[in-house]
Structure formats: C-alpha cells, structure tokens
mmCIF file of C-alpha atoms in Angstrom:
data_model
loop_
_atom_site.group_PDB
_atom_site.id
_atom_site.type_symbol
_atom_site.label_atom_id
_atom_site.label_comp_id
_atom_site.label_asym_id
_atom_site.label_seq_id
_atom_site.Cartn_x
_atom_site.Cartn_y
_atom_site.Cartn_z
ATOM 1 C CA UNK A 143 317.992 239.622 22.310
ATOM 2 C CA UNK A 144 319.675 239.370 18.963
ATOM 3 C CA UNK A 145 322.086 242.201 19.123
ATOM 4 C CA UNK A 146 323.736 240.132 21.824
ATOM 5 C CA UNK A 147 324.423 236.807 20.261
ATOM 6 C CA UNK A 148 325.614 238.934 17.491
ATOM 7 C CA UNK A 149 327.812 240.533 19.540
ATOM 8 C CA UNK A 150 329.061 237.533 21.304
ATOM 9 C CA UNK A 151 329.887 235.748 17.838
ATOM 10 C CA UNK A 152 331.676 238.885 16.955
ATOM 11 C CA UNK A 153 333.560 239.362 20.061
ATOM 12 C CA UNK A 154 334.588 235.397 19.851
ATOM 13 C CA UNK A 155 335.314 235.926 15.995
ATOM 14 C CA UNK A 156 338.025 238.702 16.548
ATOM 15 C CA UNK A 157 339.399 236.849 19.540
ATOM 16 C CA UNK A 158 339.974 233.601 17.581
ATOM 17 C CA UNK A 159 341.623 235.891 14.757
ATOM 18 C CA UNK A 160 343.754 238.145 17.295
ATOM 19 C CA UNK A 161 344.826 234.588 18.291
ATOM 20 C CA UNK A 162 346.443 233.504 15.383
ATOM 21 C CA UNK A 163 348.205 236.676 14.769
ATOM 22 C CA UNK A 164 352.060 235.904 16.217
ATOM 23 C CA UNK A 165 354.032 238.393 18.398
ATOM 24 C CA UNK A 166 356.848 238.593 15.936
ATOM 25 C CA UNK A 167 354.147 240.071 13.391
ATOM 26 C CA UNK A 168 352.934 242.848 15.647
ATOM 27 C CA UNK A 169 354.009 246.269 14.956
ATOM 28 C CA UNK A 170 355.544 246.581 18.464
ATOM 29 C CA UNK A 171 359.116 247.646 19.466
ATOM 30 C CA UNK A 172 359.358 245.636 22.580
ATOM 31 C CA UNK A 173 357.966 242.578 24.259
ATOM 32 C CA UNK A 174 358.564 241.366 28.183
ATOM 33 C CA UNK A 175 357.319 239.898 31.167
ATOM 34 C CA UNK A 176 357.310 241.023 34.525
ATOM 35 C CA UNK A 177 358.428 238.533 37.178
ATOM 36 C CA UNK A 178 358.147 238.727 40.941
ATOM 37 C CA UNK A 179 361.750 237.906 41.046
ATOM 38 C CA UNK A 180 364.896 237.279 39.262
ATOM 39 C CA UNK A 181 363.695 235.704 35.760
ATOM 40 C CA UNK A 182 362.832 232.234 35.819
ATOM 41 C CA UNK A 183 364.670 231.578 39.359
ATOM 42 C CA UNK A 184 362.884 228.444 41.578
ATOM 43 C CA UNK A 185 359.940 230.075 43.696
ATOM 44 C CA UNK A 186 359.622 232.968 41.391
ATOM 45 C CA UNK A 187 356.720 233.477 38.720
ATOM 46 C CA UNK A 188 355.645 235.857 35.927
ATOM 47 C CA UNK A 189 352.992 238.744 36.849
ATOM 48 C CA UNK A 190 352.033 239.165 33.110
ATOM 49 C CA UNK A 191 353.580 240.265 29.384
ATOM 50 C CA UNK A 192 353.575 243.675 28.272
ATOM 51 C CA UNK A 193 353.609 244.629 24.463
ATOM 52 C CA UNK A 194 354.453 248.176 23.864
ATOM 53 C CA UNK A 195 354.591 249.676 19.829
ATOM 54 C CA UNK A 196 356.480 252.859 18.841
ATOM 55 C CA UNK A 197 353.966 254.495 18.816
ATOM 56 C CA UNK A 198 353.560 254.722 22.806
ATOM 57 C CA UNK A 199 357.155 255.388 23.232
ATOM 58 C CA UNK A 200 357.835 258.658 25.834
ATOM 59 C CA UNK A 201 354.691 257.527 27.729
ATOM 60 C CA UNK A 202 354.506 256.348 31.797
ATOM 61 C CA UNK A 203 352.749 252.985 31.845
ATOM 62 C CA UNK A 204 352.515 250.801 35.178
ATOM 63 C CA UNK A 205 353.934 247.406 35.639
ATOM 64 C CA UNK A 206 351.805 244.663 37.941
ATOM 65 C CA UNK A 207 352.586 244.718 41.700
ATOM 66 C CA UNK A 208 355.664 243.489 43.189
ATOM 67 C CA UNK A 209 357.565 243.148 39.521
ATOM 68 C CA UNK A 210 361.145 243.076 40.585
ATOM 69 C CA UNK A 211 362.387 242.112 37.062
ATOM 70 C CA UNK A 212 361.377 242.537 33.584
ATOM 71 C CA UNK A 213 362.459 239.673 30.682
ATOM 72 C CA UNK A 214 363.118 241.211 27.635
ATOM 73 C CA UNK A 215 361.912 239.096 24.729
ATOM 74 C CA UNK A 216 362.034 241.686 21.992
ATOM 75 C CA UNK A 217 363.382 245.194 21.545
ATOM 76 C CA UNK A 218 364.009 247.060 18.802
ATOM 77 C CA UNK A 219 367.424 248.458 17.759
ATOM 78 C CA UNK A 220 367.330 251.981 18.855
ATOM 79 C CA UNK A 221 365.078 251.922 22.106
ATOM 80 C CA UNK A 222 365.561 251.687 25.406
ATOM 81 C CA UNK A 223 363.347 250.512 28.289
ATOM 82 C CA UNK A 224 363.688 251.922 31.494
ATOM 83 C CA UNK A 225 361.818 251.063 35.186
ATOM 84 C CA UNK A 226 360.991 253.117 37.774
ATOM 85 C CA UNK A 227 360.399 252.524 41.366
ATOM 86 C CA UNK A 228 357.605 255.523 41.352
ATOM 87 C CA UNK A 229 354.539 254.990 40.043
ATOM 88 C CA UNK A 230 354.887 257.960 37.516
ATOM 89 C CA UNK A 231 358.380 257.071 36.084
ATOM 90 C CA UNK A 232 359.414 260.703 37.723
ATOM 91 C CA UNK A 233 362.287 259.190 39.970
ATOM 92 C CA UNK A 234 365.767 259.093 38.439
ATOM 93 C CA UNK A 235 366.344 255.688 37.047
ATOM 94 C CA UNK A 236 368.818 254.269 39.217
ATOM 95 C CA UNK A 237 371.728 252.387 37.266
ATOM 96 C CA UNK A 238 370.918 248.831 35.890
ATOM 97 C CA UNK A 239 367.060 249.677 35.914
ATOM 98 C CA UNK A 240 367.332 250.106 31.588
ATOM 99 C CA UNK A 241 368.333 248.364 28.576
ATOM 100 C CA UNK A 242 368.432 248.164 25.382
ATOM 101 C CA UNK A 243 368.873 244.483 24.489
ATOM 102 C CA UNK A 244 367.013 241.089 25.493
ATOM 103 C CA UNK A 245 367.543 239.496 28.372
ATOM 104 C CA UNK A 246 366.212 239.562 32.009
ATOM 105 C CA UNK A 247 366.212 242.970 33.887
ATOM 106 C CA UNK A 248 367.103 242.511 37.799
ATOM 107 C CA UNK A 249 368.386 243.896 40.256
ATOM 108 C CA UNK A 250 366.372 243.032 43.047
ATOM 109 C CA UNK A 251 364.212 246.515 43.377
ATOM 110 C CA UNK A 252 360.322 246.642 42.973
ATOM 111 C CA UNK A 253 359.541 248.371 39.638
ATOM 112 C CA UNK A 254 355.806 250.337 39.484
ATOM 113 C CA UNK A 255 356.405 251.972 36.184
ATOM 114 C CA UNK A 256 358.061 251.717 32.971
ATOM 115 C CA UNK A 257 358.801 253.843 29.481
ATOM 116 C CA UNK A 258 359.968 253.058 26.341
ATOM 117 C CA UNK A 259 361.964 255.918 24.393
ATOM 118 C CA UNK A 260 363.299 255.001 20.906
ATOM 119 C CA UNK A 261 365.571 256.975 19.006
#
C-alpha cells in the first residue's frame, strides 16, 4: 500500500513538472496537429498532436484514424514531413503529401503514417 501511494505521488509530481514545460523548450524537430479535414475548416476537429525529436528521423509512425490534414506548427530547418496513405510508409509519396515548412498540409487524402527526414 505504501508503495502504491508513493508511486501515485511521484507520478503526479512528474506530471505537474512536465506540464510546465513549453513546447518550444522541447528538443523536437517537428510539432503538428492531425485533422479529420482541412485544418480549422467548419465541421472538422483535431485528432491529436504529434511531437517528433531529431533522434526519431527516418522512422515510420502511425497517425490517428481518419487523418486528412497535418497542421505543422513547428519544423526544424532542413527537415521534411512526409505523410503516407499506407500504414508502413512504403507507398510512394504523392505530390503535395510532404512539407518542409509550417502550415496546413491538406490534399483531401486519408493518411495512415508519417516519416520525418532531416539533412
């Protein structure tokens, strides 16, 4: 019982400490939100937020179901975000399914995975 109580307090303290960290203070190469339609359009909503560090480049990561747009809020210079229709990032990226700058990446396709590459 004592261990469970101590573990609960520690997890609460870590959660509070991590909540105070601003996104721009994190060592991430990219930050983006997933949308179920064009970014911010009427009737659409976000499906979550993704942060990816430079140490996770060239790896394939899943996106939330029904992701149709990626709102890139921060991307390091020299990095590229590519969205894929396949869940294993093994299809050829179509025109407009990648970006190297902030803003909305929307092509009215459903994306299932993404990869970050940096030079």
